[in-house]
CSV table of C-alpha atoms and ligand atoms in Angstrom, one decimal:
chain,number,residue,atom,x,y,z
A,169,MET,CA,58.8,-24.2,43.7
A,170,ARG,CA,60.1,-22.6,40.5
A,171,ASN,CA,57.3,-22.1,37.9
A,172,LYS,CA,58.2,-24.4,35.1
A,173,ARG,CA,56.3,-22.4,32.5
A,174,ILE,CA,58.8,-19.5,32.8
A,175,ARG,CA,62.4,-19.4,31.7
A,176,LEU,CA,64.9,-16.5,32.0
A,177,ILE,CA,66.3,-16.0,28.5
A,178,GLN,CA,68.4,-12.9,29.3
A,179,GLU,CA,69.8,-11.8,32.6
A,180,GLY,CA,69.9,-8.0,33.0
A,181,VAL,CA,69.8,-4.9,35.1
A,182,ASP,CA,66.5,-4.8,36.8
A,183,GLY,CA,65.3,-1.2,37.3
A,184,GLU,CA,62.3,0.4,38.9
A,185,GLY,CA,60.3,1.0,35.8
A,186,PRO,CA,57.2,-0.8,34.4
A,187,VAL,CA,57.0,-4.5,33.6
A,188,ILE,CA,56.1,-5.2,30.0
A,189,TYR,CA,54.4,-8.2,28.5
A,190,TRP,CA,55.2,-8.4,24.8
A,191,MET,CA,52.2,-10.3,23.6
A,192,ASN,CA,53.0,-12.2,20.4
A,193,ARG,CA,51.6,-15.7,19.9
A,194,ASP,CA,49.0,-15.7,22.7
A,195,GLN,CA,46.7,-12.8,21.8
A,196,ARG,CA,44.1,-13.0,24.6
A,197,ALA,CA,43.3,-11.4,27.9
A,198,ASP,CA,41.8,-14.6,29.3
A,199,ASP,CA,43.5,-17.9,30.3
A,200,ASN,CA,46.9,-16.6,29.4
A,201,TRP,CA,49.9,-17.7,31.5
A,202,ALA,CA,52.3,-15.2,30.1
A,203,LEU,CA,49.9,-12.4,31.1
A,204,LEU,CA,49.1,-13.9,34.5
A,205,LEU,CA,52.7,-14.5,35.4
A,206,SER,CA,54.0,-11.2,34.2
A,207,GLN,CA,51.3,-9.3,36.1
A,208,ASP,CA,52.0,-11.4,39.2
A,209,PHE,CA,55.7,-10.4,38.9
A,210,ALA,CA,54.7,-6.7,38.5
A,211,ILE,CA,52.4,-6.8,41.5
A,212,ARG,CA,55.0,-8.5,43.7
A,213,HIS,CA,57.6,-5.8,42.7
A,214,LYS,CA,55.0,-3.0,43.0
A,215,ARG,CA,55.5,-2.0,39.4
A,216,LYS,CA,53.4,-0.6,36.6
A,217,PHE,CA,52.4,-3.1,34.0
A,218,PHE,CA,51.7,-2.7,30.2
A,219,VAL,CA,50.8,-5.1,27.5
A,220,VAL,CA,52.4,-4.4,24.1
A,221,PHE,CA,51.8,-5.9,20.7
A,222,CYS,CA,54.2,-5.2,17.7
A,223,PHE,CA,52.4,-5.1,14.4
A,224,THR,CA,54.6,-6.4,11.7
A,225,PRO,CA,53.1,-5.6,8.3
A,226,ILE,CA,55.0,-8.4,6.5
A,227,TYR,CA,55.0,-11.7,8.4
A,228,LEU,CA,55.9,-14.9,6.6
A,229,GLN,CA,53.3,-15.5,3.9
A,230,ALA,CA,50.4,-14.0,5.9
A,231,SER,CA,47.8,-12.3,3.7
A,232,TYR,CA,45.0,-9.9,4.3
A,233,ARG,CA,42.6,-12.7,5.6
A,234,ALA,CA,45.1,-13.5,8.4
A,235,TYR,CA,45.7,-9.9,9.3
A,236,HIS,CA,42.0,-9.2,9.3
A,237,PHE,CA,41.3,-12.2,11.7
A,238,MET,CA,44.2,-11.1,14.0
A,239,LEU,CA,43.5,-7.4,14.1
A,240,SER,CA,39.8,-7.7,14.5
A,241,ASN,CA,40.4,-9.4,17.9
A,242,PHE,CA,42.3,-6.6,19.4
A,243,LYS,CA,39.4,-4.4,20.5
A,244,GLU,CA,38.2,-7.3,22.7
A,245,VAL,CA,41.6,-7.7,24.2
A,246,GLU,CA,42.0,-4.0,24.8
A,247,SER,CA,38.7,-3.5,26.4
A,248,LYS,CA,39.1,-6.5,28.7
A,249,LEU,CA,42.5,-5.3,29.8
A,250,SER,CA,41.4,-1.8,30.3
A,251,LEU,CA,38.7,-2.9,32.8
A,252,LEU,CA,41.6,-4.2,34.9
A,253,ASN,CA,43.6,-1.0,34.5
A,254,ILE,CA,46.1,-2.6,32.1
A,255,PRO,CA,46.9,-0.6,29.0
A,256,PHE,CA,47.2,-2.5,25.7
A,257,ILE,CA,49.6,-0.7,23.4
A,258,LEU,CA,49.8,-1.4,19.7
A,259,LEU,CA,53.2,-0.6,18.2
A,260,GLU,CA,53.9,-0.5,14.5
A,261,GLY,CA,57.0,-2.3,13.2
A,262,GLU,CA,59.0,-5.3,14.0
A,263,ALA,CA,59.6,-6.1,17.7
A,264,SER,CA,63.3,-5.9,17.2
A,265,SER,CA,63.1,-2.2,16.3
A,266,ALA,CA,59.8,-1.0,17.8
A,267,LEU,CA,60.1,-2.6,21.2
A,268,PRO,CA,63.6,-1.3,22.2
A,269,GLN,CA,62.4,2.3,21.5
A,270,PHE,CA,59.3,1.7,23.7
A,271,ILE,CA,61.4,0.0,26.4
A,272,HIS,CA,63.9,2.9,26.5
A,273,LYS,CA,61.2,5.6,26.5
A,274,SER,CA,59.1,4.0,29.2
A,275,LYS,CA,62.2,3.0,31.2
A,276,ALA,CA,60.9,-0.5,31.5
A,277,SER,CA,62.5,-2.8,34.0
A,278,THR,CA,61.6,-6.3,32.9
A,279,LEU,CA,60.3,-7.9,29.7
A,280,PHE,CA,58.1,-11.0,29.5
A,281,THR,CA,57.0,-12.6,26.3
A,282,ASP,CA,55.1,-15.7,25.2
A,283,PHE,CA,56.8,-18.7,23.7
A,284,ASN,CA,56.8,-19.5,20.0
A,285,PRO,CA,59.1,-22.2,18.5
A,286,LEU,CA,59.2,-20.6,15.0
A,287,ARG,CA,62.5,-19.2,13.7
A,288,ILE,CA,61.2,-15.7,13.2
A,289,LYS,CA,60.4,-15.2,16.9
A,290,LYS,CA,63.9,-16.5,17.8
A,291,GLU,CA,65.4,-14.0,15.4
A,292,TRP,CA,63.4,-11.2,16.9
A,293,LEU,CA,64.5,-12.2,20.3
A,294,ASP,CA,68.2,-12.4,19.3
A,295,GLN,CA,68.0,-8.9,17.8
A,296,LEU,CA,66.2,-7.6,20.8
A,297,LYS,CA,68.8,-9.0,23.2
A,298,ARG,CA,71.4,-7.0,21.4
A,299,ASN,CA,69.4,-3.8,21.9
A,300,ILE,CA,68.1,-4.0,25.5
A,301,ASN,CA,69.8,-5.0,28.7
A,302,ILE,CA,66.9,-5.7,31.0
A,303,PRO,CA,65.9,-9.2,32.0
A,304,ILE,CA,63.8,-11.1,29.5
A,305,TYR,CA,61.5,-14.0,30.6
A,306,GLU,CA,59.7,-16.4,28.2
A,307,VAL,CA,56.5,-18.1,29.3
A,308,ASP,CA,54.9,-21.0,27.4
A,309,ALA,CA,51.3,-20.0,27.3
A,310,HIS,CA,50.4,-22.0,24.2
A,311,ASN,CA,51.2,-25.6,25.2
A,312,ILE,CA,49.6,-27.3,28.2
A,313,VAL,CA,52.9,-29.0,29.1
A,314,PRO,CA,55.6,-26.3,28.4
A,315,CYS,CA,57.6,-27.3,25.3
A,316,TRP,CA,60.9,-27.5,27.2
A,317,GLU,CA,59.4,-29.5,30.0
A,318,ALA,CA,57.6,-32.0,27.7
A,319,SER,CA,60.8,-33.3,26.2
A,320,PRO,CA,64.5,-32.2,26.0
A,321,LYS,CA,64.9,-33.4,22.4
A,322,LYS,CA,63.2,-33.9,19.1
A,323,GLU,CA,60.7,-36.7,19.4
A,324,TYR,CA,60.6,-39.5,16.8
A,325,SER,CA,56.8,-39.8,16.7
A,326,ALA,CA,53.6,-39.5,18.7
A,327,HIS,CA,54.4,-42.9,20.1
A,328,THR,CA,57.5,-41.7,21.8
A,329,PHE,CA,56.0,-38.3,22.8
A,330,ARG,CA,52.7,-39.4,24.3
A,331,PRO,CA,54.1,-41.1,27.4
A,332,LYS,CA,56.1,-38.0,28.2
A,333,ILE,CA,53.1,-35.8,28.0
A,334,LEU,CA,50.9,-38.2,30.0
A,335,LYS,CA,53.5,-38.4,32.8
A,336,LYS,CA,53.4,-34.6,33.3
A,337,ILE,CA,50.0,-33.4,32.2
A,338,ALA,CA,48.4,-33.6,35.7
A,339,ASP,CA,50.9,-31.0,36.9
A,340,PHE,CA,50.0,-28.5,34.2
A,341,LEU,CA,46.3,-29.1,33.3
A,342,ILE,CA,45.1,-27.0,36.2
A,343,SER,CA,42.6,-24.2,36.5
A,344,PHE,CA,43.6,-20.6,35.8
A,345,PRO,CA,43.7,-17.9,38.5
A,346,PRO,CA,41.9,-14.7,37.6
A,347,LEU,CA,43.8,-11.7,36.1
A,348,LYS,CA,43.8,-8.9,38.7
A,349,PHE,CA,42.9,-5.2,38.7
A,350,HIS,CA,46.4,-3.7,38.4
A,351,PRO,CA,46.9,-1.4,41.3
A,352,PHE,CA,50.1,0.4,40.2
A,353,ASN,CA,49.1,2.0,36.9
A,354,GLU,CA,48.3,5.5,38.0
A,355,ASP,CA,48.5,7.5,34.8
A,356,SER,CA,46.7,6.1,31.9
A,357,ILE,CA,48.6,5.5,28.7
A,358,SER,CA,46.8,4.3,25.6
A,359,SER,CA,47.5,3.1,22.1
A,360,LYS,CA,47.7,5.8,19.5
A,361,ILE,CA,47.2,3.3,16.7
A,362,SER,CA,43.9,1.5,16.0
A,363,PRO,CA,43.8,-2.0,14.5
A,364,GLU,CA,41.4,-0.7,11.7
A,365,SER,CA,43.9,2.0,10.6
A,366,LEU,CA,46.6,-0.7,10.2
A,367,LEU,CA,44.3,-2.8,7.9
A,368,ARG,CA,43.6,0.3,5.8
A,369,LYS,CA,47.2,1.6,5.8
A,370,TYR,CA,48.8,-1.6,4.4
A,371,LYS,CA,47.3,-2.3,1.0
A,372,TYR,CA,47.4,-6.1,1.1
A,373,LEU,CA,46.7,-7.9,-2.1
A,374,LYS,CA,43.7,-10.3,-2.2
A,375,GLN,CA,41.6,-8.3,0.2
A,376,GLU,CA,38.8,-10.9,0.4
A,377,ILE,CA,37.7,-12.3,3.7
A,378,PRO,CA,37.2,-16.1,3.5
A,379,LYS,CA,33.8,-17.6,4.4
A,380,PHE,CA,35.0,-19.1,7.7
A,381,LEU,CA,31.9,-18.1,9.5
A,382,GLN,CA,33.1,-17.5,13.1
A,383,LYS,CA,34.0,-14.0,14.3
A,384,PRO,CA,37.5,-13.7,15.8
A,385,GLY,CA,38.1,-13.4,19.5
A,386,TYR,CA,37.9,-15.3,22.8
A,387,VAL,CA,34.1,-15.0,23.2
A,388,SER,CA,33.5,-16.2,19.7
A,389,GLY,CA,36.1,-19.0,20.1
A,390,MET,CA,34.5,-20.2,23.3
A,391,GLU,CA,31.0,-20.2,21.7
A,392,GLN,CA,32.5,-22.3,18.9
A,393,LEU,CA,33.8,-24.7,21.5
A,394,GLN,CA,30.3,-25.0,23.1
A,395,ARG,CA,28.7,-25.6,19.7
A,396,PHE,CA,31.3,-28.3,19.0
A,397,ILE,CA,30.8,-30.0,22.4
A,398,HIS,CA,27.0,-30.0,22.1
A,399,THR,CA,26.5,-30.8,18.4
A,400,LYS,CA,29.6,-32.5,17.0
A,401,LEU,CA,31.7,-34.1,19.7
A,402,HIS,CA,29.6,-37.3,19.7
A,403,LEU,CA,30.3,-37.7,16.0
A,404,TYR,CA,34.0,-37.0,16.1
A,405,ASN,CA,35.4,-40.5,16.3
A,406,GLU,CA,33.3,-42.0,13.6
A,407,TYR,CA,33.2,-39.1,11.1
A,408,ARG,CA,36.3,-37.0,11.7
A,409,ASN,CA,37.9,-38.2,8.4
A,410,ASP,CA,34.8,-37.4,6.4
A,411,PRO,CA,34.8,-33.8,5.1
A,412,THR,CA,31.1,-34.0,4.1
A,413,LYS,CA,30.0,-34.5,7.7
A,414,ASP,CA,31.2,-31.2,9.3
A,415,CYS,CA,32.1,-32.6,12.7
A,416,LEU,CA,35.5,-31.1,13.4
A,417,SER,CA,35.8,-28.3,16.0
A,418,ASP,CA,36.9,-25.5,13.7
A,419,LEU,CA,39.0,-24.2,16.6
A,420,SER,CA,42.3,-24.0,14.8
A,421,PRO,CA,42.1,-20.3,13.7
A,422,PHE,CA,41.4,-19.3,17.3
A,423,LEU,CA,44.1,-21.6,18.7
A,424,HIS,CA,46.6,-20.5,16.1
A,425,PHE,CA,46.3,-16.8,17.0
A,426,GLY,CA,46.1,-17.7,20.7
A,427,GLN,CA,42.7,-16.1,20.9
A,428,ILE,CA,41.7,-19.1,23.0
A,429,SER,CA,43.9,-21.4,25.1
A,430,SER,CA,44.1,-25.2,24.4
A,431,GLN,CA,44.3,-25.7,28.2
A,432,ARG,CA,40.9,-24.1,28.6
A,433,VAL,CA,39.6,-26.2,25.7
A,434,ALA,CA,40.9,-29.4,27.4
A,435,LEU,CA,39.5,-28.4,30.8
A,436,THR,CA,36.1,-27.7,29.3
A,437,ILE,CA,36.1,-31.0,27.3
A,438,ASN,CA,37.1,-33.0,30.4
A,439,GLU,CA,34.4,-31.4,32.5
A,440,TYR,CA,31.8,-32.2,29.9
A,441,ALA,CA,33.0,-35.8,29.4
A,442,LYS,CA,33.0,-36.3,33.2
A,443,ASN,CA,29.2,-35.9,33.2
A,444,ASN,CA,28.5,-37.5,29.9
A,445,ASN,CA,29.8,-41.0,29.8
A,446,LYS,CA,28.8,-41.5,26.2
A,447,VAL,CA,31.3,-39.0,24.9
A,448,LYS,CA,34.3,-40.2,26.9
A,449,ALA,CA,35.9,-42.2,24.1
A,450,GLN,CA,35.2,-39.3,21.6
A,451,SER,CA,36.7,-36.7,23.9
A,452,ASP,CA,39.9,-38.9,24.4
A,453,ILE,CA,40.3,-39.0,20.6
A,454,PHE,CA,39.8,-35.2,20.3
A,455,LEU,CA,42.3,-34.6,23.2
A,456,GLU,CA,44.9,-36.7,21.4
A,457,GLU,CA,44.7,-34.2,18.5
A,458,LEU,CA,44.5,-31.1,20.6
A,459,ILE,CA,47.3,-32.1,23.0
A,460,ILE,CA,49.6,-34.9,21.7
A,461,ARG,CA,49.5,-33.9,18.0
A,462,LYS,CA,49.5,-30.2,18.5
A,463,GLU,CA,52.3,-30.2,21.1
A,464,LEU,CA,54.3,-32.6,19.1
A,465,ALA,CA,54.3,-30.0,16.3
A,466,ASP,CA,55.8,-27.5,18.7
A,467,ASN,CA,58.4,-30.1,19.8
A,468,PHE,CA,59.4,-30.6,16.1
A,469,CYS,CA,59.8,-26.9,15.3
A,470,PHE,CA,61.5,-26.1,18.6
A,471,TYR,CA,64.2,-28.7,18.1
A,472,THR,CA,64.5,-28.5,14.3
A,473,PRO,CA,65.7,-25.1,13.2
A,474,ASP,CA,65.1,-26.1,9.5
A,475,TYR,CA,61.6,-27.4,10.1
A,476,ASP,CA,60.5,-26.1,6.7
A,477,SER,CA,63.1,-27.6,4.5
A,478,LEU,CA,64.2,-31.1,3.3
A,479,ASN,CA,67.0,-31.1,6.0
A,480,GLY,CA,64.3,-31.1,8.7
A,481,LEU,CA,62.8,-34.4,7.5
A,482,PRO,CA,63.8,-37.7,9.2
A,483,ASP,CA,66.9,-39.4,7.7
A,484,TRP,CA,64.9,-42.2,6.1
A,485,GLY,CA,62.5,-39.7,4.5
A,486,GLN,CA,65.3,-37.6,3.0
A,487,LYS,CA,67.1,-40.7,1.8
A,488,THR,CA,64.0,-42.2,0.1
A,489,LEU,CA,63.0,-38.9,-1.6
A,490,ASN,CA,66.6,-38.4,-2.8
A,491,GLU,CA,66.6,-41.9,-4.3
A,492,HIS,CA,63.4,-41.1,-6.2
A,493,ARG,CA,64.4,-37.6,-7.4
A,494,GLU,CA,64.8,-38.7,-11.0
A,495,ASP,CA,61.5,-40.7,-11.2
A,496,LYS,CA,59.4,-39.6,-14.1
A,497,ARG,CA,56.4,-37.5,-12.9
A,498,GLU,CA,53.2,-38.1,-14.8
A,499,PHE,CA,51.9,-34.6,-14.2
A,500,LEU,CA,53.8,-31.4,-13.3
A,501,TYR,CA,52.1,-28.3,-12.1
A,502,SER,CA,53.6,-24.9,-11.5
A,503,LEU,CA,52.7,-22.8,-8.4
A,504,GLU,CA,50.4,-20.7,-10.6
A,505,ASN,CA,48.5,-23.8,-11.8
A,506,LEU,CA,48.1,-25.1,-8.2
A,507,GLU,CA,47.0,-21.7,-6.9
A,508,LYS,CA,44.4,-21.5,-9.6
A,509,SER,CA,43.1,-25.0,-8.8
A,510,ASN,CA,44.1,-25.9,-12.3
A,511,THR,CA,45.0,-29.6,-12.2
A,512,HIS,CA,43.5,-32.8,-13.7
A,513,ASP,CA,42.3,-34.0,-10.3
A,514,PRO,CA,38.8,-32.7,-9.4
A,515,LEU,CA,39.2,-33.6,-5.7
A,516,TRP,CA,42.5,-31.7,-5.4
A,517,ASN,CA,41.0,-28.7,-7.3
A,518,ALA,CA,38.1,-28.7,-4.9
A,519,CYS,CA,40.5,-28.8,-1.9
A,520,GLN,CA,42.4,-25.8,-3.2
A,521,LYS,CA,39.1,-23.9,-3.8
A,522,ASP,CA,37.8,-24.9,-0.4
A,523,MET,CA,41.0,-23.4,1.2
A,524,ILE,CA,40.6,-20.2,-0.7
A,525,PHE,CA,36.8,-19.8,-0.1
A,526,TYR,CA,36.6,-20.9,3.5
A,527,GLY,CA,40.2,-20.2,4.8
A,528,LYS,CA,40.2,-23.6,6.5
A,529,LEU,CA,40.5,-27.0,4.7
A,530,HIS,CA,39.4,-30.2,6.4
A,531,GLY,CA,42.2,-32.1,8.2
A,532,TRP,CA,42.0,-35.3,6.2
A,533,LEU,CA,42.0,-33.4,2.9
A,534,ARG,CA,45.1,-31.4,4.0
A,535,MET,CA,47.0,-34.6,3.9
A,536,TYR,CA,45.7,-35.6,0.4
A,537,TRP,CA,46.3,-32.1,-0.8
A,538,ALA,CA,50.0,-31.9,0.3
A,539,LYS,CA,50.8,-35.4,-0.9
A,540,LYS,CA,49.6,-34.6,-4.4
A,541,ILE,CA,51.8,-31.6,-4.5
A,542,LEU,CA,54.8,-33.9,-3.9
A,543,GLU,CA,53.5,-36.2,-6.7
A,544,TRP,CA,53.2,-33.3,-9.2
A,545,SER,CA,56.4,-31.3,-8.4
A,546,ARG,CA,59.8,-31.4,-10.0
A,547,SER,CA,61.5,-32.0,-6.7
A,548,PRO,CA,60.7,-32.5,-3.0
A,549,GLU,CA,62.2,-29.1,-2.3
A,550,GLU,CA,59.7,-27.5,-4.8
A,551,ALA,CA,56.9,-29.5,-3.3
A,552,LEU,CA,57.7,-28.3,0.3
A,553,LYS,CA,58.1,-24.7,-0.9
A,554,ASN,CA,54.8,-24.6,-2.8
A,555,ALA,CA,52.8,-26.4,-0.1
A,556,ILE,CA,54.1,-24.1,2.6
A,557,TYR,CA,53.4,-21.0,0.5
A,558,LEU,CA,49.8,-22.0,-0.3
A,559,ASN,CA,49.1,-23.2,3.3
A,560,ASP,CA,50.5,-20.1,4.9
A,561,ALA,CA,48.8,-17.6,2.5
A,562,TYR,CA,45.3,-19.1,2.4
A,563,GLU,CA,44.7,-21.0,5.7
A,564,ILE,CA,43.6,-18.7,8.5
A,565,ASP,CA,45.5,-21.1,10.8
A,566,GLY,CA,48.6,-21.1,8.6
A,567,ARG,CA,52.1,-20.1,9.6
A,568,ASP,CA,51.8,-22.5,12.5
A,569,PRO,CA,54.0,-25.3,13.8
A,570,ASN,CA,51.1,-27.6,13.0
A,571,GLY,CA,51.3,-26.5,9.4
A,572,TYR,CA,55.1,-27.1,9.0
A,573,THR,CA,54.7,-30.4,10.8
A,574,GLY,CA,51.7,-31.5,8.8
A,575,ILE,CA,53.4,-30.7,5.5
A,576,ALA,CA,56.6,-32.5,6.6
A,577,TRP,CA,54.5,-35.5,7.6
A,578,SER,CA,52.7,-35.6,4.2
A,579,ILE,CA,55.8,-34.9,2.0
A,580,GLY,CA,58.6,-36.4,4.0
A,581,GLY,CA,57.3,-39.1,6.4
A,582,LEU,CA,57.9,-37.0,9.6
A,583,HIS,CA,56.5,-38.8,12.7
A,584,ASP,CA,55.4,-41.6,10.3
A,585,ARG,CA,57.0,-44.9,9.4
A,586,PRO,CA,58.3,-46.2,6.0
A,587,TRP,CA,55.7,-47.7,3.7
A,588,PRO,CA,56.1,-50.1,0.7
A,589,GLU,CA,58.2,-48.3,-1.9
A,590,ARG,CA,56.7,-46.7,-5.0
A,591,LYS,CA,57.5,-44.1,-7.7
A,592,VAL,CA,58.3,-40.5,-6.6
A,593,PHE,CA,57.2,-41.1,-3.0
A,594,GLY,CA,59.7,-43.7,-2.3
A,595,LYS,CA,58.8,-45.1,1.2
A,596,VAL,CA,56.7,-42.0,2.2
A,597,ARG,CA,53.1,-43.0,2.7
A,598,TYR,CA,51.0,-42.6,-0.5
A,599,MET,CA,47.4,-41.4,-0.8
A,600,ASN,CA,45.1,-41.5,-3.8
A,601,TYR,CA,41.7,-40.7,-5.1
A,602,LYS,CA,40.4,-44.2,-4.7
A,603,GLY,CA,41.4,-44.2,-1.0
A,604,ALA,CA,39.5,-41.0,-0.6
A,605,GLU,CA,36.4,-42.6,-2.2
A,606,ARG,CA,36.6,-45.4,0.4
A,607,LYS,CA,36.6,-42.8,3.2
A,608,PHE,CA,33.8,-40.5,2.1
A,609,HIS,CA,31.4,-39.4,-0.7
A,610,VAL,CA,34.0,-37.6,-2.9
A,611,LYS,CA,31.5,-36.4,-5.5
A,612,GLN,CA,29.3,-34.9,-2.9
A,613,TYR,CA,32.2,-32.9,-1.5
A,614,ILE,CA,33.3,-31.7,-4.9
A,615,ASP,CA,29.8,-30.7,-5.9
A,616,GLU,CA,29.4,-28.7,-2.7
A,617,ILE,CA,32.6,-26.8,-3.2
A,618,ILE,CA,31.8,-26.1,-6.9
A,619,ALA,CA,28.3,-24.9,-5.8
A,620,THR,CA,30.0,-22.5,-3.4
A,621,ALA,CA,32.3,-21.3,-6.1
A,622,ILE,CA,29.5,-20.6,-8.5
A,623,ASN,CA,27.4,-18.8,-5.8
A,624,ASP,CA,30.4,-16.7,-4.9
A,625,GLN,CA,30.7,-15.4,-8.5
A,626,HIS,CA,27.1,-14.2,-8.4
B,856,FAD,C1,49.4,-30.7,5.1
B,856,FAD,C2,48.8,-30.2,6.4
B,856,FAD,C3,48.8,-28.9,6.7
B,856,FAD,C4,48.3,-28.4,8.0
B,856,FAD,N1,48.3,-27.1,8.2
B,856,FAD,C5,47.9,-26.7,9.5
B,856,FAD,C6,48.0,-25.3,9.8
B,856,FAD,O1,48.5,-24.5,9.0
B,856,FAD,N2,47.6,-24.9,11.0
B,856,FAD,C7,47.0,-25.8,11.9
B,856,FAD,O2,46.6,-25.4,13.0
B,856,FAD,N3,47.0,-27.1,11.6
B,856,FAD,C8,47.4,-27.6,10.4
B,856,FAD,N4,47.3,-28.9,10.1
B,856,FAD,C9,46.8,-29.9,11.2
B,856,FAD,C10,45.3,-30.2,11.1
B,856,FAD,O3,44.9,-30.5,9.8
B,856,FAD,C11,44.5,-28.9,11.6
B,856,FAD,O4,45.0,-28.5,12.9
B,856,FAD,C12,43.0,-29.2,11.7
B,856,FAD,O5,42.5,-29.7,10.5
B,856,FAD,C13,42.3,-28.0,12.2
B,856,FAD,O6,40.9,-28.1,12.2
B,856,FAD,P1,40.0,-28.2,13.5
B,856,FAD,O7,40.5,-27.3,14.5
B,856,FAD,O8,38.6,-28.2,13.0
B,856,FAD,O9,40.5,-29.7,13.9
B,856,FAD,P2,40.0,-30.7,15.0
B,856,FAD,O10,40.1,-32.1,14.4
B,856,FAD,O11,38.7,-30.3,15.6
B,856,FAD,O12,41.2,-30.7,16.1
B,856,FAD,C14,41.2,-29.8,17.2
B,856,FAD,C15,42.6,-29.2,17.3
B,856,FAD,O13,43.6,-30.3,17.5
B,856,FAD,C16,44.8,-29.9,16.8
B,856,FAD,N5,45.0,-30.8,15.7
B,856,FAD,C17,44.1,-31.5,15.0
B,856,FAD,N6,44.8,-32.3,14.1
B,856,FAD,C18,46.1,-32.0,14.2
B,856,FAD,C19,47.3,-32.5,13.5
B,856,FAD,N7,47.2,-33.4,12.6
B,856,FAD,N8,48.4,-32.0,13.9
B,856,FAD,C20,48.5,-31.1,14.9
B,856,FAD,N9,47.5,-30.6,15.6
B,856,FAD,C21,46.3,-31.1,15.2
B,856,FAD,C22,44.5,-28.5,16.2
B,856,FAD,O14,45.0,-27.6,17.1
B,856,FAD,C23,43.0,-28.4,16.1
B,856,FAD,O15,42.5,-27.1,16.1
B,856,FAD,C24,47.8,-29.4,8.9
B,856,FAD,C25,47.8,-30.7,8.6
B,856,FAD,C26,48.3,-31.2,7.4
B,856,FAD,C27,48.4,-32.6,7.0
């Protein structure tokens, strides 16, 4: 049977040279379908096999912290692959220019890459197709149910998406085969560029590393998963909306960079829940976030080319925001004021500081944070632009379909329903400080963040 994770995106002339896996979104040697399927292809055709990563020094709003988290993982990837006789080659420059050169020089016969629904990857692929004429295959190694298999169209909400995923998940939530020793790579080729040298070479501004405590990489991500399962999962249902309780998984930075696979996370959680009846309900709620919400975000970005603009919002969201364009805003804050946590709202300021210090804001607070940006901006366009900039620059897990979707949910009612109409928001769901106080101890949260800020200055 045809493997539904792979799709041919360019036909071409298939030569005798090496098979290349252009690693992009799924930056791991373990549990990676793109790597497994491209190696399998190379072995069946008795070809050499290389893994290539193209380092792009400017990528959306990524800042030093994101590059640091990403590049620090490559030693682990390289050493795991090298044990299996698979070279990991770091190229400098955009894939659209660096990769054709490498492909021509190595006389590569076939290119594989992992799937990413963001526009930038599609643009790279379009440029690449103009420059190379070998077959290109794309493998969805990020979603459990491949994005194009889950649904052929943009879904209205989790309610319409969930049954489609549940119908197919058993076919895809399967165990991974091992990556093999590659028998056809006789001469060794290695990367001439080290990840550290790239970090030094590009003088990124704001060179601080946030206090997100976990090290990057598969090993660290899997340790984090074990800690979550054993110390926090039982609290997840009751306290997941309380930022003072520290009971989320903190896996999003690892998942965003593809340093761990959500399929492995789901398999591990299911295995644990099978033997621990008490966490069954909790694990179902966690898996709803990890699978339904996360894969719905890929569905949105894949089928909505302007996922980061007003046009990407549902019709009712655009209409209601347009109708309230001229409403008087009580407070207006520039991007600079927002970035410096300089607003009248101590909870919002604490959220912004939290994002800057830790590089990962709590999920419930992200909604509050983005909704306030709508309330205090001149227009919904400005709100979207500023929220996306701050999210992408400061969150380690930023620049992700989850981020564009979460911001569109907060500011424009995506995947939500209309609520009673009010100023500025129209029918988009509103959130306020009082609502936060009903959910958790707001003052405790603010005090903790301020204490961190003061300690940080000493
Ligand atoms: C305004 C806003 C901005 C956001 N920006 C990002 C972002 O840049 N990157 C990002 O990964 N997530 C983003 N999210 C979604 C969510 O807040 C984070 O995924 C979550 O807080 C990450 O922390 P965790 O791994 O500890 O979450 P957990 O609660 O432990 O969840 C486990 C995993 O499930 C997935 N998940 C959880 N909540 C959501 C959700 N609402 N939507 C989609 N997937 C979810 C994530 O992959 C997460 O890592 C945003 C949400 C909003 C409202």
